[in-house]
Coordinates of C-alpha atoms and ligand atoms in Angstrom, one line a residue:
X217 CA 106.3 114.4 225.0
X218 CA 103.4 116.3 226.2
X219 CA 101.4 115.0 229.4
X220 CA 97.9 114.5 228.1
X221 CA 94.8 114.7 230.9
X222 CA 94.2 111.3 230.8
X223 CA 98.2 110.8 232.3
X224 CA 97.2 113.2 234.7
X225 CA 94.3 111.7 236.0
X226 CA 95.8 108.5 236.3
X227 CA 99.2 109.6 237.5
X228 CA 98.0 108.4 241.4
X229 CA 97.3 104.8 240.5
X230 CA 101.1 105.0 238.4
X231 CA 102.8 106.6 241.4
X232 CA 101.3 103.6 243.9
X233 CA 103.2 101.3 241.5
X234 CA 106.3 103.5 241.1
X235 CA 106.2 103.7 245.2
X236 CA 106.1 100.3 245.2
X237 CA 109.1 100.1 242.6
X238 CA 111.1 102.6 243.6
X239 CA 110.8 101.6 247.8
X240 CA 111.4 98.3 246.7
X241 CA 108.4 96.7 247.9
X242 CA 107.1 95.3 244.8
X243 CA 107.2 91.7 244.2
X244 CA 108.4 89.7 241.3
X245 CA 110.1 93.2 239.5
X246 CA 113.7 91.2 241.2
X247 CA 115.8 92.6 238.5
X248 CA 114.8 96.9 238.3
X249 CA 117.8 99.3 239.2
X250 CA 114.7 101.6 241.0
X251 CA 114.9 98.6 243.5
X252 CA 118.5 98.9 243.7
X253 CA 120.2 99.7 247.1
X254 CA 123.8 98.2 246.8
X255 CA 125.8 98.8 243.8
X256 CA 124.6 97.9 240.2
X257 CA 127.2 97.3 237.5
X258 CA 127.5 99.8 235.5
X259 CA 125.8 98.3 232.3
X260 CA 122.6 97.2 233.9
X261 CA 122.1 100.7 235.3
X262 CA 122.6 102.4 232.4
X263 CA 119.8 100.1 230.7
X264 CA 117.3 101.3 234.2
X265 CA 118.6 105.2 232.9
X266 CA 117.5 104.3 229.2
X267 CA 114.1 103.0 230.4
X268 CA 113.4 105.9 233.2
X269 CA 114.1 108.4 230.3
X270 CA 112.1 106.8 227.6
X271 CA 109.2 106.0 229.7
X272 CA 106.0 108.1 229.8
X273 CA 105.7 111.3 231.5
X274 CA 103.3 110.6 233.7
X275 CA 105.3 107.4 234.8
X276 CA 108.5 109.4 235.2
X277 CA 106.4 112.0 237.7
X278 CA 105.7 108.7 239.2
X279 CA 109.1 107.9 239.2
X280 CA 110.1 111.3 240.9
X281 CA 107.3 111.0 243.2
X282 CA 108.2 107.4 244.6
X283 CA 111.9 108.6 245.3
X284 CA 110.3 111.7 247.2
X285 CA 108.9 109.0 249.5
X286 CA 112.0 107.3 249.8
X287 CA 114.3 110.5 251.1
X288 CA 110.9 111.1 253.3
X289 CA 111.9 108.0 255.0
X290 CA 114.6 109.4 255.7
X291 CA 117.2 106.6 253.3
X292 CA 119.4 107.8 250.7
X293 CA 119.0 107.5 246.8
X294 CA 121.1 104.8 244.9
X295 CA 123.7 106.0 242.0
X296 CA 121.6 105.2 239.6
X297 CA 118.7 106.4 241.1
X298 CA 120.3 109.4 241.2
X299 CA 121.6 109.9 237.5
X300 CA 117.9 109.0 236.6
X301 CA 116.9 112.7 238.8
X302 CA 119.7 114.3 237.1
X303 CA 118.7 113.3 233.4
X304 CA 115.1 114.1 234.4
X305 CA 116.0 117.4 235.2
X306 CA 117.8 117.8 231.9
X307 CA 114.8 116.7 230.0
X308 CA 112.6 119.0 232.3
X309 CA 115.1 121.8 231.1
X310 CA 115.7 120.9 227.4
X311 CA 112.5 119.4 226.1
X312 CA 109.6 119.4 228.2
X313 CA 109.1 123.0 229.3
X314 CA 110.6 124.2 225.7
X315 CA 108.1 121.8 224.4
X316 CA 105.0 123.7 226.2
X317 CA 106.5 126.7 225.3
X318 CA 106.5 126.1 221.7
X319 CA 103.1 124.5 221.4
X320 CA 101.7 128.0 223.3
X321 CA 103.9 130.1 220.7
X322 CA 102.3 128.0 217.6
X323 CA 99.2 128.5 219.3
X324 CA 99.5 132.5 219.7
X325 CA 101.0 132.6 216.0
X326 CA 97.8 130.5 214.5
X327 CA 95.3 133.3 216.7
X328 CA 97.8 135.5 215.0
X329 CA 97.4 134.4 211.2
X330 CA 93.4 134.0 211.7
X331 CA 93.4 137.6 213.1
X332 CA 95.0 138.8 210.1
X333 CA 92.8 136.8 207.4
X334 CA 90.3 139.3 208.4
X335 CA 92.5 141.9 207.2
X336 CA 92.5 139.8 203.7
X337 CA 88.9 140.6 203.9
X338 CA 89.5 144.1 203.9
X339 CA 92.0 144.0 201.5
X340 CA 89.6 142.2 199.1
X341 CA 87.5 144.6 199.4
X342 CA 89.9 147.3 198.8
X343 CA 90.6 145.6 195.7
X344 CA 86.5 145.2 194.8
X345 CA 86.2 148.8 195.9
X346 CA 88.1 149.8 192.3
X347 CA 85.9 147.4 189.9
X348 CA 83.0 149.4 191.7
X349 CA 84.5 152.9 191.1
X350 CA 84.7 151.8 187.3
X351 CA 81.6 150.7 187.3
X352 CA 80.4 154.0 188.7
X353 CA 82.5 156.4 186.5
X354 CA 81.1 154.5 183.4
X355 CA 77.0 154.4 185.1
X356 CA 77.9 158.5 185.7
X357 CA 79.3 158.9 182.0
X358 CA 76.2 157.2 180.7
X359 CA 73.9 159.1 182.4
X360 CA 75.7 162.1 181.2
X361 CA 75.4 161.5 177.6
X362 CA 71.6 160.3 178.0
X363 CA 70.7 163.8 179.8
X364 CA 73.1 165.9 177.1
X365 CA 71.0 163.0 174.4
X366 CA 67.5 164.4 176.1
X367 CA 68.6 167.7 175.9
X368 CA 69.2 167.7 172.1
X369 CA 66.0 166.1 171.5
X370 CA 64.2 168.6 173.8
X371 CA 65.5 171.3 171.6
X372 CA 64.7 169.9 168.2
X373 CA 61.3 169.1 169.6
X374 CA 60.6 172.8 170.3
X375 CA 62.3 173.5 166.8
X376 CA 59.8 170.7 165.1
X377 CA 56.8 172.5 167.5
X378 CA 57.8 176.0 166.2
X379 CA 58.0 174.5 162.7
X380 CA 54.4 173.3 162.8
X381 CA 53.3 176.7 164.3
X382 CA 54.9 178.1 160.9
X383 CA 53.6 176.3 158.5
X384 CA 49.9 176.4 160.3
X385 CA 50.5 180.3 160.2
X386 CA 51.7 180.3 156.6
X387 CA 48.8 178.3 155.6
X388 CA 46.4 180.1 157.9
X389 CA 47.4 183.5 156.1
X390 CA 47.5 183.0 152.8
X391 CA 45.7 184.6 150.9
X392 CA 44.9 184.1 147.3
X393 CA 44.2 187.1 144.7
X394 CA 41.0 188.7 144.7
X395 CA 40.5 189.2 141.3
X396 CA 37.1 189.4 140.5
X397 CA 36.7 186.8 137.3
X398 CA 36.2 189.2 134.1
X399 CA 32.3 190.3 133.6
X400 CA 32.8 189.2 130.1
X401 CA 33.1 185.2 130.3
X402 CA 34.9 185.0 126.4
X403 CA 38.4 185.2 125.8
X404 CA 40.0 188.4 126.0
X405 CA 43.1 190.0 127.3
X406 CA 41.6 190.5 130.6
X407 CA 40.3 186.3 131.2
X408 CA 44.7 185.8 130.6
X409 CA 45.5 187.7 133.0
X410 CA 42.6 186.4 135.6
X411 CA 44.1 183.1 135.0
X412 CA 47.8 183.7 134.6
X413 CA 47.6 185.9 138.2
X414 CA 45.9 183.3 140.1
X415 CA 48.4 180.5 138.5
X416 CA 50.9 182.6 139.4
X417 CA 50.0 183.4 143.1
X418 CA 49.0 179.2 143.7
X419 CA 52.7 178.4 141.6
X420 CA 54.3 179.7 144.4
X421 CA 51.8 179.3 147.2
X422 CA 52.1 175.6 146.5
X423 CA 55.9 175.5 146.5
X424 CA 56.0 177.2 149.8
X425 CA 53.7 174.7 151.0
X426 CA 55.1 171.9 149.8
X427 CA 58.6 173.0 151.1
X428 CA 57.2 173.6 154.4
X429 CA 55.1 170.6 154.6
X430 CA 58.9 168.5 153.4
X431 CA 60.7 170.5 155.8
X432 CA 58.1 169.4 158.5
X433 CA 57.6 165.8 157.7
X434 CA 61.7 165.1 157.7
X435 CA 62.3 167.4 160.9
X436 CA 59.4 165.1 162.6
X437 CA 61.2 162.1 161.1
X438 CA 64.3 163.0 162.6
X439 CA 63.0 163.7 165.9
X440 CA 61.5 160.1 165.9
X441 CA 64.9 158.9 165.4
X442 CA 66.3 160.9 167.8
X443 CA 63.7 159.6 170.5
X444 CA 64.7 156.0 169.6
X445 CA 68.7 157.4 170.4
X446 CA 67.5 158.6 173.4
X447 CA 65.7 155.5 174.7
X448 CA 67.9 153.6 173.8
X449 CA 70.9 155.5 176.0
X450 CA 68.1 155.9 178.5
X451 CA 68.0 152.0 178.8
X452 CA 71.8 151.6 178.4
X453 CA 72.6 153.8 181.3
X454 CA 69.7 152.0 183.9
X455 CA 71.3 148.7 182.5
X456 CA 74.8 150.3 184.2
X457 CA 72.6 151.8 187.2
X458 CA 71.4 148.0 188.0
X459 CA 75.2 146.7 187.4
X460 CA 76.7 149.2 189.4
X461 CA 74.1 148.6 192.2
X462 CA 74.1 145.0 192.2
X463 CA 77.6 145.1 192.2
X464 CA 77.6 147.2 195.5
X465 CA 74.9 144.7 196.9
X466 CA 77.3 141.6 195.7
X467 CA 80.5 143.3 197.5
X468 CA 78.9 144.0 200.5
X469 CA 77.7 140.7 200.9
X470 CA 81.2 139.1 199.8
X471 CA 82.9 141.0 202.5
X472 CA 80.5 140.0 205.5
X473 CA 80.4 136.6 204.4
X474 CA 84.5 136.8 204.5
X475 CA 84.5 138.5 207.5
X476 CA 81.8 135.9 209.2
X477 CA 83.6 133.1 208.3
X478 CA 87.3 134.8 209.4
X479 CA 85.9 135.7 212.2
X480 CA 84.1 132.1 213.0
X481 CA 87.8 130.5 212.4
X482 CA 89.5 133.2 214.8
X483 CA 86.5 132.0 217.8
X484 CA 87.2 128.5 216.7
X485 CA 90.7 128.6 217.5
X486 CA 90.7 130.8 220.6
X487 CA 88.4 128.6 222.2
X488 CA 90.7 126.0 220.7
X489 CA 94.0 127.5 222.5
X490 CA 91.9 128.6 225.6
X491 CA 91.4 125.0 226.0
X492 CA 95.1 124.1 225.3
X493 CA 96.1 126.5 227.4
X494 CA 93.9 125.1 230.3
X495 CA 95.7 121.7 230.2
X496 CA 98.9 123.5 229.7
X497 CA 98.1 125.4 232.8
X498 CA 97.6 122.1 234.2
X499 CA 100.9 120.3 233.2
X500 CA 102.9 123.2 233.8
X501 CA 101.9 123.1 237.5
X502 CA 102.2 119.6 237.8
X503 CA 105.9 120.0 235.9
X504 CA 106.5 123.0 238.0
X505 CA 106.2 120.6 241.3
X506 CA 107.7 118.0 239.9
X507 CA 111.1 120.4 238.9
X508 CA 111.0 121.4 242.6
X509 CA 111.3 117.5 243.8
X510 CA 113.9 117.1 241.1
X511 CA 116.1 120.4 242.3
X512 CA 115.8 119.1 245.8
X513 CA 116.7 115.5 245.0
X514 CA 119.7 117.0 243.1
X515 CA 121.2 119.2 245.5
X516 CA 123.8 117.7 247.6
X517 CA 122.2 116.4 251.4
X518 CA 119.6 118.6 250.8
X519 CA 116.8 116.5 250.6
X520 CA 115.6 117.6 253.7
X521 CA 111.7 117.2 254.6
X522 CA 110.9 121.7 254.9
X523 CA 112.2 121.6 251.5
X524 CA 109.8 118.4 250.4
X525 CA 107.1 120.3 252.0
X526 CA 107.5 123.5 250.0
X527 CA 107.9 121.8 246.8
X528 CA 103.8 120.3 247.7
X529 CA 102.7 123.7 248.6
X530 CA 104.8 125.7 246.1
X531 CA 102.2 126.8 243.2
X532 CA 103.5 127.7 240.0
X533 CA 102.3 131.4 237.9
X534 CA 100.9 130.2 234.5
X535 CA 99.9 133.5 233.4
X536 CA 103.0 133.4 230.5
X537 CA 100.6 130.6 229.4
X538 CA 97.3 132.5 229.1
X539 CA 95.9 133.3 225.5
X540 CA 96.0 136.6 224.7
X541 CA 93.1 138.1 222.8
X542 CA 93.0 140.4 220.4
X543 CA 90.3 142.7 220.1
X544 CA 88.7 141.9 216.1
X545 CA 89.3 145.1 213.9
X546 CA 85.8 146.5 213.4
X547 CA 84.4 146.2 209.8
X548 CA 85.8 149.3 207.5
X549 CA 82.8 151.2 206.9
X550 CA 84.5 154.2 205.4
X551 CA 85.5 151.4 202.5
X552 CA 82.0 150.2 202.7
X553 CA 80.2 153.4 203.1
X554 CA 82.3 154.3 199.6
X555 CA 80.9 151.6 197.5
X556 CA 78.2 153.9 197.1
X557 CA 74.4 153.6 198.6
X558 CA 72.0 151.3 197.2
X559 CA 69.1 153.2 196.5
X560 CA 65.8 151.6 196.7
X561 CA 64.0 154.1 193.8
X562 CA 61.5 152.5 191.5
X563 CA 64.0 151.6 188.6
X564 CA 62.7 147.7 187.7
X565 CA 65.9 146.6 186.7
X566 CA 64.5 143.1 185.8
X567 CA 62.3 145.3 183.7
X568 CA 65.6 147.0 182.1
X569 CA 66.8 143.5 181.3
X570 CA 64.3 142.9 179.8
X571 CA 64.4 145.9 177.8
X572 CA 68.3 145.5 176.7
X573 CA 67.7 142.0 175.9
X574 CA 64.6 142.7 173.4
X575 CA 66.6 145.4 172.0
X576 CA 69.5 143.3 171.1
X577 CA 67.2 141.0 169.6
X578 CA 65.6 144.0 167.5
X579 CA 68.8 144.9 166.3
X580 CA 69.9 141.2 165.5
X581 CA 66.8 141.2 163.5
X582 CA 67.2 144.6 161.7
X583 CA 71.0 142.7 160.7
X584 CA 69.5 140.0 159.4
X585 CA 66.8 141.4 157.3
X586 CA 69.3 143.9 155.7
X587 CA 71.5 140.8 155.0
X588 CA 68.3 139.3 153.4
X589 CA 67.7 142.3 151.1
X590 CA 71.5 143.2 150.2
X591 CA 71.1 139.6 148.8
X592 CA 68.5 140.2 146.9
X593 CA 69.3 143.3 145.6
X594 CA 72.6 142.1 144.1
X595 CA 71.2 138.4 143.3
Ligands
NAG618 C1 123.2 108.7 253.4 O1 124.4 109.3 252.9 C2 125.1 110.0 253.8 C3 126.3 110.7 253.2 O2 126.7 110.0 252.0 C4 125.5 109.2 255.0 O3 126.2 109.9 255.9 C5 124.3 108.5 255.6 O4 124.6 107.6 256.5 C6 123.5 107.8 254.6 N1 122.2 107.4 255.1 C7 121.7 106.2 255.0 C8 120.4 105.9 255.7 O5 122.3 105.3 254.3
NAG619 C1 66.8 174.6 166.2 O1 66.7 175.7 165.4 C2 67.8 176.6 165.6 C3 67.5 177.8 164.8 O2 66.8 177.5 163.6 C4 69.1 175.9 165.0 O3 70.2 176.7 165.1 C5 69.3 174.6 165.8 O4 70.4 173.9 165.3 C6 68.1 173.8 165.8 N1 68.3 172.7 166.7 C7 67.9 171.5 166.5 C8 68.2 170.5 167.6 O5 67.3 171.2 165.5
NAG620 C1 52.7 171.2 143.9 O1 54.1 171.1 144.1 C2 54.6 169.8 144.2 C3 56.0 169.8 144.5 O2 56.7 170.6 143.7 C4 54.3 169.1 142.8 O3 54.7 167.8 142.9 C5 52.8 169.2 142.6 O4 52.5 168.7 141.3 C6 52.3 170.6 142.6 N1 50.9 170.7 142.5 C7 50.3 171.1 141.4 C8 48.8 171.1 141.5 O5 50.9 171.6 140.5

């Protein structure tokens, strides 16, 4: 049973016609109990209290306002006009000012609830915050293993270097038998020697060498292989670098846009309840004068014209009314700030998408081929 504006604004033109009602001076409404200056039975009146109390606010201020008029005159109130003011005030009382109260409470509590979805935001982000961390700990391990993966390779690349510096200086240094080749070119005791010496010396020269050259040749192959490792967890851990950071990126935005539109929802409605609370303000004061005609109608020969007069210049405190705002809780940068920074370095992580995605076709195709050839071999 809230006034709206528009009952407001055209409360003068109602109380012209309520005057007119209520002083009796209205013509052709014969039969209404506001006209009433003798006694009324009892049934009729209570069917003029029935339609005082159901009508509209605005007509019932018109109501009070017309019997204001007719105390100014200086003539008394009928009975029934009378038990109208009294069940006026009730309502006053009991349902319209508990009524405004109630609509500034849900008001308040909706600011409230909006104010604290932008704590949901932070809470999300709390929550986000974790997936990150994982993210992190797992990009950190990775790069862990591909510097310990580096490391290895580094050192069986200087073993492999210092290898091939051996063999060259084996090679470099050998040096076969001088034996001069018999003066006599016939076979004798001496020519089996010549030959069985230098056999001897390039038996073992070429078993050395052929070692070496093995030992070489697989230490090379395996530090080939070990490259290929090493890439490949080189590639692995950038893949988690470019997760991990577009994770942070996707977060960040997440919470901004949750806070942006929390914080859109908390404006909307506080320009929403400052607006409410304008008309509010606005009812109130006209309830509040209103209540003051109805206390002094009440009270018993009281209706005297100082007390009329203060009721008009009486002016009500609607400050329980105003909205309060709440200050917005600033963004939680210390969560934010946590996430971790994203760097702008010169990793191409489209590049290292790239790379992970032609390696899993490489190794789809290595699976197939040895499927082809296991096949084969037992067909
Ligand atoms: C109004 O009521 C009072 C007391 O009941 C009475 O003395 C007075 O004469 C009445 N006035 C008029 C104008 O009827
Ligand atoms: C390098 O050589 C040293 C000494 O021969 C050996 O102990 C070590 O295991 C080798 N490291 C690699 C990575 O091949
Ligand atoms: C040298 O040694 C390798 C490996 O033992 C052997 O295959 C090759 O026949 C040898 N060369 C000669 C000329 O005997």
């Amino acid at each position: 049973m809230m006034f709206s504006r528009l009952a407001f604004v055209a409360l003068p033109l109602l109380a012209a016609n309520f005057f007119q009602l209520a002083s009796g001076k209205a013509q052709g409404v014969k039969t209404s109990a506001m006209l009433q200056t003798g006694s009324v039975a009892g049934s009729k009146a209570a069917l003029e209290v029935e339609r005082v109390v159901h009508a509209k606010p605005a007509e019932q201020q018109a109501f009070v306002l017309a019997l204001v008029d007719v105390v100014k005159q200086g003539r008394n109130l009928t009975d029934t006009q009378m038990e109208i003011v009294n069940v006026l005030q009730r309502m006053w009382y009991d349902q319209i000012l508990p009524e405004m109260q109630r609509g500034h409470e849900a008001d308040a509590q909706l600011l409230g609830e909006h104010l604290a979805g932008l704590g949901t935001c932070d809470q999300e982000l709390a929550q986000r915050h974790s997936e990150v961390s994982a993210i992190a700990d797992e990009k950190s391990q990775l790069e862990d293993s591909q510097f310990r993966c580096d490391e290895g390779h580094a050192a069986m690349d200087s073993n492999a270097s210092a290898m091939v510096a051996g063999f060259h200086t084996f090679i470099e240094s050998a040096t076969p038998p001088s034996i001069p080749i018999p003066d006599v070119r016939a076979a004798s005791p001496d020519m089996d020697s010549y030959v069985s010496e230098n056999l001897l010396w390039f038996e073992g020269f070429n078993r050395s060498y052929k070692e070496m050259e093995a030992e070489v040749v697989a230490l090379q192959a395996l530090l080939v292989a070990k490259g290929e490792v090493c890439t490949g967890a080189r590639t692995t851990f950038e893949a988690k670098f470019c997760a991990w950071q577009s994770e942070i990126k996707q977060v960040t935005a997440s919470y901004s846009a949750c806070r942006e539109a929390a914080t859109g929802l908390y404006q909307a409605t506080l320009t929403a309840a400052k607006s409410n609370a304008a008309s509010r303000k606005v009812q109130y004061a006209a309830a509040f004068q209103i209540e003051c005609y109805l206390k002094v109608l009440i009270a018993p020969g009281a209706a005297s014209q100082s007390m009329l007069a203060s009721c008009q210049n009486s002016d009500a405190s609607t400050s329980a009314l105003d909205v309060q705002e709440f200050p917005l809780p600033p963004a939680n940068e210390q969560l934010l700030s946590g996430l971790g920074q994203v760097q702008g370095g010169n990793l191409d992580c489209d590049a290292v998408a790239a790379e992970v995605a032609a390696q899993v076709s490489a190794a789809a195709t290595a699976a197939e081929a040895a499927a082809e050839n296991g096949g084969m071999v037992s067909g």
